């Protein structure tokens, strides 16, 4: 009896085994990437075990059914399984035709005179896949020679420089859209209404108790004048909100509870108080701060 387990069950099993082996033996680093994600590894192992179990059950049922047949039924079953599909037959016929090989009854026509201890050699043509692959390699070599040696095509160093430039552009684009990557050095003043509205909400929840709703100050300093204890401008205000005020007194470090994007929003909102008139302004603290002009 031939193996009757369907290939759609065997192939996934082999596939998962190969994936696991490659991941384990080829992956660089101290340990395979799969080992860093136990959930994925366990899931793949579970799927592998399920597929193996299904194939085993299917094989057992097939053998049981086969053994229940009489001799005539077994013969018919074996004969039906030995028939190849039309597609397989067509592929074999085309391959043999391309190969140009002789059937065994006509091999005497292509026997060479070479004789090694009774072993004779046939003058068969090379397999088409090998022959066409050889022709393709020649064409590739000619094109490669002209491109890189005659017309001075890009070298590996040029390609590396191009990839570096493309990667730098991609990183800058990612930083531009990923607001939570902002820090003291890259933060910019936000002016969009959505950012300022969100900054206002954060200010009302966390900052009113010390600075008042109009920024006039209370426990904390006045945010409406030109005096700043730790420096004004978006970069300094962002750093102050993120890292906190002076040691031993002043504001806590909000980086523990606010995301960088949220700190940028509230810092931009705080700067909106500049030049306004609060109801009960607190006396100025710190030094007058002016934005440094870039010539």
Tab-separated table of C-alpha atoms in Angstrom:
chain	number	residue	atom	x	y	z
A	1	UNK	CA	0.000	0.000	0.000
A	2	UNK	CA	1.334	3.420	-0.897
A	3	UNK	CA	1.473	6.355	1.503
A	4	UNK	CA	-1.993	7.842	1.403
A	5	UNK	CA	-1.407	10.784	3.754
A	6	UNK	CA	-2.312	13.925	1.773
A	7	UNK	CA	0.514	16.309	1.003
A	8	UNK	CA	-1.438	19.274	2.366
A	9	UNK	CA	-0.872	17.750	5.794
A	10	UNK	CA	2.741	16.675	5.318
A	11	UNK	CA	3.966	19.921	3.756
A	12	UNK	CA	2.929	22.218	6.681
A	13	UNK	CA	4.619	19.852	9.121
A	14	UNK	CA	7.871	19.918	7.158
A	15	UNK	CA	7.568	23.704	6.745
A	16	UNK	CA	7.275	24.381	10.452
A	17	UNK	CA	10.142	22.037	11.246
A	18	UNK	CA	12.367	23.845	8.735
A	19	UNK	CA	11.346	27.268	10.087
A	20	UNK	CA	12.182	26.263	13.632
A	21	UNK	CA	15.515	24.721	12.657
A	22	UNK	CA	16.557	27.746	10.594
A	23	UNK	CA	15.492	30.124	13.331
A	24	UNK	CA	17.455	28.172	15.906
A	25	UNK	CA	20.682	27.489	14.023
A	26	UNK	CA	20.958	30.472	11.650
A	27	UNK	CA	19.688	33.416	13.694
A	28	UNK	CA	22.563	35.606	14.849
A	29	UNK	CA	22.937	36.752	18.428
A	30	UNK	CA	23.041	35.043	21.783
A	31	UNK	CA	19.685	33.345	21.311
A	32	UNK	CA	17.136	32.869	18.527
A	33	UNK	CA	14.526	35.559	17.984
A	34	UNK	CA	11.801	33.007	18.657
A	35	UNK	CA	13.250	32.406	22.115
A	36	UNK	CA	12.807	36.089	22.867
A	37	UNK	CA	9.072	35.686	22.182
A	38	UNK	CA	7.999	32.521	24.014
A	39	UNK	CA	4.339	33.000	23.084
A	40	UNK	CA	5.104	32.739	19.361
A	41	UNK	CA	7.377	29.737	19.898
A	42	UNK	CA	4.746	27.924	21.948
A	43	UNK	CA	2.080	28.716	19.357
A	44	UNK	CA	4.193	27.304	16.507
A	45	UNK	CA	5.027	24.207	18.523
A	46	UNK	CA	1.342	23.724	19.298
A	47	UNK	CA	0.421	24.045	15.618
A	48	UNK	CA	3.193	21.602	14.730
A	49	UNK	CA	1.946	19.049	17.254
A	50	UNK	CA	-1.638	19.437	16.059
A	51	UNK	CA	-0.613	18.874	12.432
A	52	UNK	CA	1.428	15.822	13.381
A	53	UNK	CA	-1.516	14.453	15.364
A	54	UNK	CA	-3.891	15.038	12.450
A	55	UNK	CA	-1.567	13.260	10.044
A	56	UNK	CA	-1.133	10.347	12.450
A	57	UNK	CA	-4.883	9.995	12.941
A	58	UNK	CA	-5.525	10.255	9.207
A	59	UNK	CA	-2.877	7.618	8.527
A	60	UNK	CA	-4.331	5.266	11.138
A	61	UNK	CA	-7.853	5.633	9.768
A	62	UNK	CA	-6.607	5.089	6.219
A	63	UNK	CA	-4.797	1.889	7.242
A	64	UNK	CA	-7.833	0.619	9.125
A	65	UNK	CA	-10.081	1.211	6.122
A	66	UNK	CA	-7.535	-0.397	3.832
A	67	UNK	CA	-7.273	-3.517	5.999
A	68	UNK	CA	-11.055	-3.862	6.010
A	69	UNK	CA	-11.102	-4.297	2.201
A	70	UNK	CA	-10.964	-7.680	0.486
A	71	UNK	CA	-8.156	-8.544	-1.925
A	72	UNK	CA	-10.026	-7.191	-4.957
A	73	UNK	CA	-10.800	-3.941	-3.154
A	74	UNK	CA	-7.181	-3.562	-2.085
A	75	UNK	CA	-6.053	-4.113	-5.676
A	76	UNK	CA	-8.477	-1.472	-6.980
A	77	UNK	CA	-7.408	0.938	-4.217
A	78	UNK	CA	-3.710	0.469	-4.970
A	79	UNK	CA	-4.321	0.867	-8.690
A	80	UNK	CA	-6.207	4.127	-8.203
A	81	UNK	CA	-3.462	5.545	-5.980
A	82	UNK	CA	-0.774	4.635	-8.478
A	83	UNK	CA	-2.349	6.752	-11.186
A	84	UNK	CA	-0.598	10.086	-11.624
A	85	UNK	CA	-2.501	13.255	-12.329
A	86	UNK	CA	-2.672	14.623	-15.862
A	87	UNK	CA	-0.566	17.622	-14.835
A	88	UNK	CA	2.242	15.408	-13.486
A	89	UNK	CA	2.153	13.259	-16.607
A	90	UNK	CA	2.244	16.350	-18.862
A	91	UNK	CA	5.216	17.826	-16.958
A	92	UNK	CA	7.154	14.563	-17.199
A	93	UNK	CA	6.448	14.243	-20.910
A	94	UNK	CA	7.589	17.835	-21.588
A	95	UNK	CA	10.721	17.371	-19.514
A	96	UNK	CA	11.674	14.153	-21.301
A	97	UNK	CA	11.038	15.845	-24.648
A	98	UNK	CA	13.238	18.811	-23.714
A	99	UNK	CA	15.879	16.458	-22.361
A	100	UNK	CA	16.051	14.669	-25.688
A	101	UNK	CA	16.892	11.387	-24.010
A	102	UNK	CA	16.281	8.077	-25.700
A	103	UNK	CA	13.982	5.432	-24.242
A	104	UNK	CA	15.769	2.432	-22.828
A	105	UNK	CA	14.908	0.377	-25.928
A	106	UNK	CA	16.843	2.837	-28.143
A	107	UNK	CA	19.824	3.546	-25.890
A	108	UNK	CA	22.049	1.321	-28.025
A	109	UNK	CA	22.001	4.121	-30.633
A	110	UNK	CA	23.810	6.599	-28.353
A	111	UNK	CA	26.339	4.326	-26.646
A	112	UNK	CA	29.861	5.758	-26.879
A	113	UNK	CA	32.969	3.706	-27.524
A	114	UNK	CA	34.190	4.310	-23.990
A	115	UNK	CA	34.242	1.165	-21.948
A	116	UNK	CA	35.391	1.039	-18.351
A	117	UNK	CA	35.366	-2.515	-16.976
A	118	UNK	CA	32.117	-3.217	-18.743
A	119	UNK	CA	30.559	0.141	-17.841
A	120	UNK	CA	29.464	1.951	-20.978
A	121	UNK	CA	28.683	5.654	-21.396
A	122	UNK	CA	25.618	7.139	-23.090
A	123	UNK	CA	25.834	10.273	-25.221
A	124	UNK	CA	22.818	11.942	-23.604
A	125	UNK	CA	22.248	15.676	-23.868
A	126	UNK	CA	22.670	17.816	-20.787
A	127	UNK	CA	19.463	18.429	-18.793
A	128	UNK	CA	17.661	21.537	-20.102
A	129	UNK	CA	17.612	23.228	-16.682
A	130	UNK	CA	21.414	22.899	-16.474
A	131	UNK	CA	21.988	23.987	-20.087
A	132	UNK	CA	19.691	27.034	-19.925
A	133	UNK	CA	21.104	27.976	-16.538
A	134	UNK	CA	24.598	27.906	-18.044
A	135	UNK	CA	23.498	30.157	-20.943
A	136	UNK	CA	21.832	32.537	-18.477
A	137	UNK	CA	25.027	32.752	-16.409
A	138	UNK	CA	27.012	33.706	-19.532
A	139	UNK	CA	24.521	36.454	-20.409
A	140	UNK	CA	24.597	37.710	-16.818
A	141	UNK	CA	28.405	37.756	-16.806
A	142	UNK	CA	28.540	39.805	-20.022
A	143	UNK	CA	26.008	42.347	-18.723
A	144	UNK	CA	27.829	42.552	-15.392
A	145	UNK	CA	31.185	43.077	-17.130
A	146	UNK	CA	29.910	45.944	-19.277
A	147	UNK	CA	27.953	47.636	-16.489
A	148	UNK	CA	30.665	47.661	-13.819
A	149	UNK	CA	33.918	47.475	-15.776
A	150	UNK	CA	33.147	49.309	-19.031
A	151	UNK	CA	30.487	51.841	-18.024
A	152	UNK	CA	31.784	52.271	-14.441
A	153	UNK	CA	28.588	51.334	-12.626
A	154	UNK	CA	28.029	51.962	-8.933
A	155	UNK	CA	30.381	50.020	-6.714
A	156	UNK	CA	29.419	48.416	-3.430
A	157	UNK	CA	30.695	51.481	-1.593
A	158	UNK	CA	28.478	53.735	-3.731
A	159	UNK	CA	25.482	51.521	-3.040
A	160	UNK	CA	26.275	51.594	0.677
A	161	UNK	CA	26.432	55.405	0.665
A	162	UNK	CA	23.082	55.515	-1.165
A	163	UNK	CA	21.513	53.178	1.377
A	164	UNK	CA	22.887	55.297	4.235
A	165	UNK	CA	21.375	58.434	2.688
A	166	UNK	CA	18.020	56.729	2.164
A	167	UNK	CA	18.069	55.406	5.730
A	168	UNK	CA	18.829	58.883	7.094
A	169	UNK	CA	15.884	60.349	5.182
A	170	UNK	CA	13.637	57.544	6.421
A	171	UNK	CA	14.742	58.122	10.027
A	172	UNK	CA	14.092	61.865	9.789
A	173	UNK	CA	10.657	61.214	8.294
A	174	UNK	CA	9.888	58.759	11.072
A	175	UNK	CA	10.994	61.234	13.728
A	176	UNK	CA	8.830	63.905	12.133
A	177	UNK	CA	5.700	61.774	12.371
A	178	UNK	CA	6.514	59.947	15.637
A	179	UNK	CA	5.816	62.702	18.142
A	180	UNK	CA	6.759	60.610	21.165
A	181	UNK	CA	10.388	60.585	20.002
A	182	UNK	CA	10.654	64.312	20.705
A	183	UNK	CA	13.159	65.412	23.346
A	184	UNK	CA	14.796	68.581	24.672
A	185	UNK	CA	16.980	68.936	21.593
A	186	UNK	CA	14.350	68.289	18.915
A	187	UNK	CA	11.184	69.799	20.410
A	188	UNK	CA	9.542	72.615	18.451
A	189	UNK	CA	6.791	75.033	19.388
A	190	UNK	CA	3.411	73.547	18.469
A	191	UNK	CA	0.841	75.916	17.002
A	192	UNK	CA	-1.931	73.654	15.747
A	193	UNK	CA	-5.238	73.985	17.579
A	194	UNK	CA	-5.454	70.251	18.320
A	195	UNK	CA	-2.059	70.267	20.065
A	196	UNK	CA	-2.828	73.417	22.063
A	197	UNK	CA	-6.258	72.125	23.101
A	198	UNK	CA	-4.720	68.913	24.363
A	199	UNK	CA	-2.016	70.936	26.125
A	200	UNK	CA	-4.749	72.988	27.799
A	201	UNK	CA	-6.479	69.834	29.073
A	202	UNK	CA	-3.196	68.539	30.506
A	203	UNK	CA	-2.521	71.931	32.128
A	204	UNK	CA	-5.995	72.075	33.696
A	205	UNK	CA	-5.612	68.584	35.168
A	206	UNK	CA	-2.035	68.862	36.471
A	207	UNK	CA	-0.879	72.479	36.662
A	208	UNK	CA	-3.735	74.740	37.825
A	209	UNK	CA	-3.139	73.974	41.510
A	210	UNK	CA	0.280	75.659	41.386
A	211	UNK	CA	0.038	78.127	38.472
A	212	UNK	CA	-3.655	79.098	38.423
A	213	UNK	CA	-5.919	78.706	35.396
A	214	UNK	CA	-4.755	82.015	33.879
A	215	UNK	CA	-1.054	81.306	34.532
A	216	UNK	CA	-0.765	84.033	37.179
A	217	UNK	CA	1.042	81.765	39.610
A	218	UNK	CA	0.504	80.648	43.173
A	219	UNK	CA	2.708	78.009	44.668
A	220	UNK	CA	4.423	77.991	41.301
A	221	UNK	CA	5.817	81.021	39.449
A	222	UNK	CA	3.943	83.441	37.233
A	223	UNK	CA	3.898	82.202	33.630
A	224	UNK	CA	2.746	85.452	32.030
A	225	UNK	CA	5.779	87.692	32.538
A	226	UNK	CA	9.196	87.614	30.885
A	227	UNK	CA	11.030	86.252	33.931
A	228	UNK	CA	12.012	82.588	34.023
A	229	UNK	CA	13.737	80.654	36.769
A	230	UNK	CA	15.088	77.882	34.522
A	231	UNK	CA	14.879	79.625	31.176
A	232	UNK	CA	12.074	80.316	28.744
A	233	UNK	CA	11.381	79.190	25.218
A	234	UNK	CA	9.984	75.853	24.120
A	235	UNK	CA	13.192	73.885	24.732
A	236	UNK	CA	13.736	75.103	28.300
A	237	UNK	CA	10.065	74.833	29.247
A	238	UNK	CA	9.929	71.301	27.800
A	239	UNK	CA	13.027	70.324	29.808
A	240	UNK	CA	11.648	71.883	33.004
A	241	UNK	CA	8.305	70.109	32.696
A	242	UNK	CA	10.026	66.834	31.824
A	243	UNK	CA	12.841	66.877	34.400
A	244	UNK	CA	11.194	68.980	37.092
A	245	UNK	CA	12.167	72.226	38.842
A	246	UNK	CA	14.990	73.063	41.214
A	247	UNK	CA	16.292	70.342	43.539
A	248	UNK	CA	14.519	70.274	46.883
A	249	UNK	CA	11.763	72.626	45.764
A	250	UNK	CA	9.743	73.307	42.704
A	251	UNK	CA	7.852	71.186	40.245
A	252	UNK	CA	8.093	67.404	40.031
A	253	UNK	CA	9.420	65.619	36.949
A	254	UNK	CA	6.365	64.987	34.775
A	255	UNK	CA	8.205	62.588	32.464
A	256	UNK	CA	7.088	59.810	34.790
A	257	UNK	CA	3.414	60.342	33.965
A	258	UNK	CA	3.324	62.258	30.656
A	259	UNK	CA	4.494	61.148	27.228
A	260	UNK	CA	7.033	63.320	25.366
A	261	UNK	CA	4.328	64.412	22.909
A	262	UNK	CA	2.091	65.477	25.800
A	263	UNK	CA	4.933	67.412	27.440
A	264	UNK	CA	5.520	69.233	24.136
A	265	UNK	CA	1.812	70.084	23.964
A	266	UNK	CA	1.551	71.422	27.509
A	267	UNK	CA	4.845	73.333	27.149
A	268	UNK	CA	3.536	74.979	23.975
A	269	UNK	CA	0.293	75.860	25.768
A	270	UNK	CA	2.193	77.356	28.708
A	271	UNK	CA	3.983	79.734	26.326
A	272	UNK	CA	0.572	81.032	25.223
A	273	UNK	CA	0.341	82.837	28.587
A	274	UNK	CA	3.210	85.164	27.632
A	275	UNK	CA	2.027	88.783	27.538
A	276	UNK	CA	-1.429	88.091	29.029
A	277	UNK	CA	-2.805	89.766	32.171
A	278	UNK	CA	-3.812	87.375	34.954
A	279	UNK	CA	-6.316	88.294	37.668
A	280	UNK	CA	-3.830	88.050	40.552
A	281	UNK	CA	-0.304	87.979	39.120
A	282	UNK	CA	2.455	86.707	41.359
A	283	UNK	CA	5.604	88.845	41.566
A	284	UNK	CA	8.234	88.019	38.968
A	285	UNK	CA	10.834	85.376	39.806
A	286	UNK	CA	14.053	84.529	38.056
A	287	UNK	CA	15.738	86.436	35.271
A	288	UNK	CA	14.429	88.093	32.148
A	289	UNK	CA	14.789	85.643	29.289
A	290	UNK	CA	15.027	86.522	25.633
A	291	UNK	CA	15.047	84.156	22.673
A	292	UNK	CA	18.516	84.028	21.166
A	293	UNK	CA	18.486	85.194	17.573
A	294	UNK	CA	20.206	83.012	14.969
A	295	UNK	CA	22.203	85.101	12.477
